[in-house]
């Protein structure tokens, strides 16, 4: 099955700086890579996703890049704000709708 | 995104009792729902895939006789934790896929077993 690794496990940045979270996956059949933001005690919220037919996608301050050859994808948050503080999870779908999640990155944005 | 509800949002029960958690898809018909478990400061772990009108598919290591799943309609899936023990205390989340691959989650149910 799919195996997703995520780094770093914790990340602290100054407000206004950029944050980058990286994930690798093992199943070459994976073609869908979502990123979720989870605040304490709440459900994961889909913030951006990318499919295997594109290499980069951007939505305002958030961007995701995908390198299918190397089997890795990354989340980039620019101009970070305190409200970006949360746990972020990457995921990959294998060959269907089942998602395998990374271990999570706890992002802290210092005011 | 899809609107998914879960009930209850939290439950406390005694060891040995059973607890039922409901997951409802409010704005579309879900032939498939996913059940996850999340321990504190850990990631989401898929427990099983719930299929409307047929048996659920369980992930390796998940006891199907302990975690009973019923998906009797296109808008409702239930997870019953039977003979719950303290180690079953966790955050249980259901997920649905209303469109190609995109998965949305219910608000979760926090189970505490005393």
Tab-separated table of C-alpha atoms in Angstrom:
chain	number	residue	atom	x	y	z
A	1	UNK	CA	0.000	0.000	0.000
A	2	UNK	CA	0.843	3.675	0.021
A	3	UNK	CA	3.312	5.107	2.531
A	4	UNK	CA	3.590	8.861	3.078
A	5	UNK	CA	6.404	10.527	4.987
A	6	UNK	CA	6.230	14.145	6.117
A	7	UNK	CA	8.868	16.583	7.356
A	8	UNK	CA	9.416	18.485	9.527
A	9	UNK	CA	7.287	17.379	12.451
A	10	UNK	CA	7.414	20.865	13.958
A	11	UNK	CA	8.087	24.218	12.353
A	12	UNK	CA	8.309	27.642	13.942
A	13	UNK	CA	8.489	30.768	11.806
A	14	UNK	CA	8.278	34.480	12.336
A	15	UNK	CA	5.134	36.183	11.142
A	16	UNK	CA	5.593	37.266	7.548
A	17	UNK	CA	8.153	34.591	6.750
A	18	UNK	CA	7.520	31.576	4.529
A	19	UNK	CA	6.919	28.008	5.643
A	20	UNK	CA	7.652	24.877	3.645
A	21	UNK	CA	6.477	21.360	4.448
A	22	UNK	CA	7.649	18.370	2.443
A	23	UNK	CA	6.170	14.938	1.819
A	24	UNK	CA	7.244	11.841	-0.039
A	25	UNK	CA	5.090	8.956	-1.170
A	26	UNK	CA	5.792	5.432	-2.295
A	27	UNK	CA	2.975	4.332	-4.613
A	28	UNK	CA	3.551	5.461	-8.194
A	29	UNK	CA	-0.182	4.942	-8.834
A	30	UNK	CA	-1.040	7.896	-6.563
A	31	UNK	CA	-2.459	10.745	-8.604
A	32	UNK	CA	-4.110	12.989	-6.022
A	33	UNK	CA	-2.293	14.861	-3.257
A	34	UNK	CA	-4.323	16.978	-0.840
A	35	UNK	CA	-3.164	19.099	2.062
A	36	UNK	CA	-5.247	19.519	5.187
A	37	UNK	CA	-5.098	22.012	8.038
A	38	UNK	CA	-6.298	20.857	11.424
A	39	UNK	CA	-6.835	23.112	14.397
A	40	UNK	CA	-6.971	21.669	17.890
A	41	UNK	CA	-10.043	19.545	18.454
A	42	UNK	CA	-11.456	20.190	14.989
A	43	UNK	CA	-11.790	18.316	11.742
A	44	UNK	CA	-9.115	18.489	9.043
A	45	UNK	CA	-9.935	21.137	6.451
A	46	UNK	CA	-8.849	20.788	2.839
A	47	UNK	CA	-6.711	23.816	1.978
A	48	UNK	CA	-5.251	22.883	-1.390
A	49	UNK	CA	-4.726	19.827	-3.541
A	50	UNK	CA	-2.852	18.869	-6.673
A	51	UNK	CA	-3.304	16.159	-9.243
A	52	UNK	CA	-0.570	14.327	-11.046
A	53	UNK	CA	-1.125	16.070	-14.358
A	54	UNK	CA	0.242	19.384	-13.029
A	55	UNK	CA	3.472	20.331	-11.304
A	56	UNK	CA	2.350	23.360	-9.337
A	57	UNK	CA	-0.823	24.961	-8.044
A	58	UNK	CA	-1.287	28.225	-6.220
A	59	UNK	CA	-4.116	29.753	-4.207
A	60	UNK	CA	-3.282	33.180	-2.782
A	61	UNK	CA	-0.600	32.620	-0.118
A	62	UNK	CA	-0.603	28.851	-0.461
A	63	UNK	CA	1.097	26.816	-3.155
A	64	UNK	CA	1.815	23.149	-3.701
A	65	UNK	CA	4.449	21.617	-5.949
A	66	UNK	CA	4.638	18.035	-7.164
A	67	UNK	CA	7.582	16.082	-8.535
A	68	UNK	CA	6.226	12.746	-9.757
A	69	UNK	CA	9.603	11.440	-10.791
A	70	UNK	CA	11.004	11.877	-7.309
A	71	UNK	CA	7.673	11.083	-5.657
A	72	UNK	CA	7.593	14.159	-3.496
A	73	UNK	CA	5.329	17.143	-3.034
A	74	UNK	CA	5.570	20.257	-0.924
A	75	UNK	CA	3.342	22.885	0.647
A	76	UNK	CA	4.495	26.496	0.602
A	77	UNK	CA	2.878	29.184	2.730
A	78	UNK	CA	4.061	32.727	2.136
A	79	UNK	CA	3.577	35.790	4.331
A	80	UNK	CA	2.602	33.623	7.274
A	81	UNK	CA	0.119	34.936	9.812
A	82	UNK	CA	-0.611	33.806	13.391
A	83	UNK	CA	-3.870	32.240	12.194
A	84	UNK	CA	-1.835	29.879	10.025
A	85	UNK	CA	-0.706	28.150	13.235
A	86	UNK	CA	-2.117	24.614	13.139
A	87	UNK	CA	-1.190	21.056	12.260
A	88	UNK	CA	-0.848	20.386	8.554
A	89	UNK	CA	-1.214	16.940	6.967
A	90	UNK	CA	-0.310	15.826	3.488
A	91	UNK	CA	-1.943	12.796	1.934
A	92	UNK	CA	-1.841	10.612	-1.155
A	93	UNK	CA	-4.603	8.496	-2.644
A	94	UNK	CA	-2.908	5.367	-3.940
A	95	UNK	CA	-5.068	4.282	-6.884
A	96	UNK	CA	-8.492	5.249	-5.551
A	97	UNK	CA	-10.248	7.477	-3.037
A	98	UNK	CA	-8.575	6.005	0.045
A	99	UNK	CA	-6.167	8.527	1.547
A	100	UNK	CA	-2.939	7.753	3.350
A	101	UNK	CA	-1.851	10.626	5.556
A	102	UNK	CA	1.539	11.910	6.519
A	103	UNK	CA	2.458	12.185	10.177
A	104	UNK	CA	1.685	15.894	10.368
A	105	UNK	CA	3.584	19.137	10.850
A	106	UNK	CA	2.847	21.415	13.755
A	107	UNK	CA	3.329	24.966	12.473
A	108	UNK	CA	3.720	27.829	14.919
A	109	UNK	CA	3.786	31.383	13.603
A	110	UNK	CA	5.361	33.789	16.084
A	111	UNK	CA	3.822	37.294	16.108
B	1	UNK	CA	-17.145	21.252	-0.105
B	2	UNK	CA	-19.493	18.572	1.142
B	3	UNK	CA	-21.483	18.968	4.334
B	4	UNK	CA	-20.893	16.068	6.687
B	5	UNK	CA	-22.241	15.779	10.208
B	6	UNK	CA	-21.372	13.439	13.034
B	7	UNK	CA	-23.222	12.569	16.189
B	8	UNK	CA	-22.427	12.688	19.005
B	9	UNK	CA	-19.592	15.208	19.085
B	10	UNK	CA	-18.314	13.684	22.278
B	11	UNK	CA	-19.198	10.710	24.444
B	12	UNK	CA	-17.990	9.313	27.738
B	13	UNK	CA	-18.769	5.710	28.534
B	14	UNK	CA	-17.835	2.989	30.970
B	15	UNK	CA	-15.492	0.190	30.009
B	16	UNK	CA	-17.348	-2.745	28.480
B	17	UNK	CA	-20.202	-0.756	27.001
B	18	UNK	CA	-20.887	-0.133	23.314
B	19	UNK	CA	-21.003	3.236	21.624
B	20	UNK	CA	-22.567	4.125	18.283
B	21	UNK	CA	-21.326	7.033	16.184
B	22	UNK	CA	-23.344	8.352	13.257
B	23	UNK	CA	-21.979	10.011	10.151
B	24	UNK	CA	-24.395	11.780	7.831
B	25	UNK	CA	-23.856	13.201	4.391
B	26	UNK	CA	-26.206	16.174	4.250
B	27	UNK	CA	-25.963	17.433	0.686
B	28	UNK	CA	-25.146	14.465	-1.512
B	29	UNK	CA	-25.552	10.715	-1.669
B	30	UNK	CA	-22.466	8.912	-0.450
B	31	UNK	CA	-21.994	5.364	-1.654
B	32	UNK	CA	-18.694	5.248	0.199
B	33	UNK	CA	-17.629	6.683	3.526
B	34	UNK	CA	-14.350	6.341	5.360
B	35	UNK	CA	-13.816	5.965	9.088
B	36	UNK	CA	-10.633	7.225	10.707
B	37	UNK	CA	-9.217	7.194	14.190
B	38	UNK	CA	-6.878	9.869	15.471
B	39	UNK	CA	-5.000	9.564	18.750
B	40	UNK	CA	-3.684	12.742	20.422
B	41	UNK	CA	-0.865	14.390	18.485
B	42	UNK	CA	-0.984	11.700	15.820
B	43	UNK	CA	-2.162	11.460	12.267
B	44	UNK	CA	-5.430	10.119	10.898
B	45	UNK	CA	-5.410	6.361	10.507
B	46	UNK	CA	-7.953	4.792	8.201
B	47	UNK	CA	-9.919	2.093	9.979
B	48	UNK	CA	-12.381	0.991	7.337
B	49	UNK	CA	-14.233	1.873	4.166
B	50	UNK	CA	-17.993	1.836	4.489
B	51	UNK	CA	-19.906	0.772	1.379
B	52	UNK	CA	-23.631	1.417	1.034
B	53	UNK	CA	-25.547	-1.837	0.865
B	54	UNK	CA	-22.557	-4.106	1.338
B	55	UNK	CA	-19.969	-5.092	3.900
B	56	UNK	CA	-17.345	-2.662	5.037
B	57	UNK	CA	-13.718	-3.150	4.104
B	58	UNK	CA	-11.392	-3.047	7.105
B	59	UNK	CA	-7.753	-2.043	7.154
B	60	UNK	CA	-5.157	-4.491	8.344
B	61	UNK	CA	-5.074	-4.746	12.109
B	62	UNK	CA	-8.586	-3.356	12.686
B	63	UNK	CA	-10.936	-5.831	14.369
B	64	UNK	CA	-14.140	-5.981	12.364
B	65	UNK	CA	-16.039	-7.613	15.222
B	66	UNK	CA	-15.094	-4.793	17.555
B	67	UNK	CA	-15.737	-1.893	15.188
B	68	UNK	CA	-19.063	-2.619	13.525
B	69	UNK	CA	-19.908	-0.534	10.502
B	70	UNK	CA	-23.321	-0.212	8.917
B	71	UNK	CA	-24.023	1.831	5.801
B	72	UNK	CA	-27.705	1.209	5.283
B	73	UNK	CA	-28.519	4.330	3.258
B	74	UNK	CA	-26.779	6.757	0.949
B	75	UNK	CA	-26.698	9.425	3.653
B	76	UNK	CA	-25.897	7.504	6.825
B	77	UNK	CA	-23.041	5.332	8.024
B	78	UNK	CA	-22.642	4.206	11.617
B	79	UNK	CA	-19.629	2.979	13.551
B	80	UNK	CA	-20.279	0.989	16.702
B	81	UNK	CA	-17.420	0.439	19.101
B	82	UNK	CA	-18.353	-2.724	20.947
B	83	UNK	CA	-17.133	-3.557	24.456
B	84	UNK	CA	-15.156	-0.342	24.560
B	85	UNK	CA	-11.982	-0.167	26.643
B	86	UNK	CA	-9.817	2.797	27.660
B	87	UNK	CA	-7.417	2.118	24.793
B	88	UNK	CA	-10.300	2.799	22.383
B	89	UNK	CA	-10.453	6.391	23.603
B	90	UNK	CA	-9.740	8.495	20.541
B	91	UNK	CA	-11.084	11.015	18.049
B	92	UNK	CA	-13.183	9.240	15.417
B	93	UNK	CA	-13.731	11.022	12.103
B	94	UNK	CA	-15.696	10.039	9.030
B	95	UNK	CA	-14.931	11.200	5.534
B	96	UNK	CA	-16.834	11.320	2.264
B	97	UNK	CA	-15.876	11.912	-1.339
B	98	UNK	CA	-18.551	13.920	-3.158
B	99	UNK	CA	-16.466	14.463	-6.264
B	100	UNK	CA	-13.408	12.974	-7.854
B	101	UNK	CA	-10.955	12.202	-5.036
B	102	UNK	CA	-11.773	15.257	-2.873
B	103	UNK	CA	-12.485	14.049	0.642
B	104	UNK	CA	-14.301	16.058	3.268
B	105	UNK	CA	-14.608	15.189	6.926
B	106	UNK	CA	-17.227	15.233	9.603
B	107	UNK	CA	-16.548	17.262	12.750
B	108	UNK	CA	-15.396	14.191	14.630
B	109	UNK	CA	-16.486	12.350	17.756
B	110	UNK	CA	-14.307	12.331	20.836
B	111	UNK	CA	-14.724	9.041	22.678
B	112	UNK	CA	-13.517	8.689	26.245
B	113	UNK	CA	-13.777	5.268	27.857
B	114	UNK	CA	-13.463	5.228	31.623
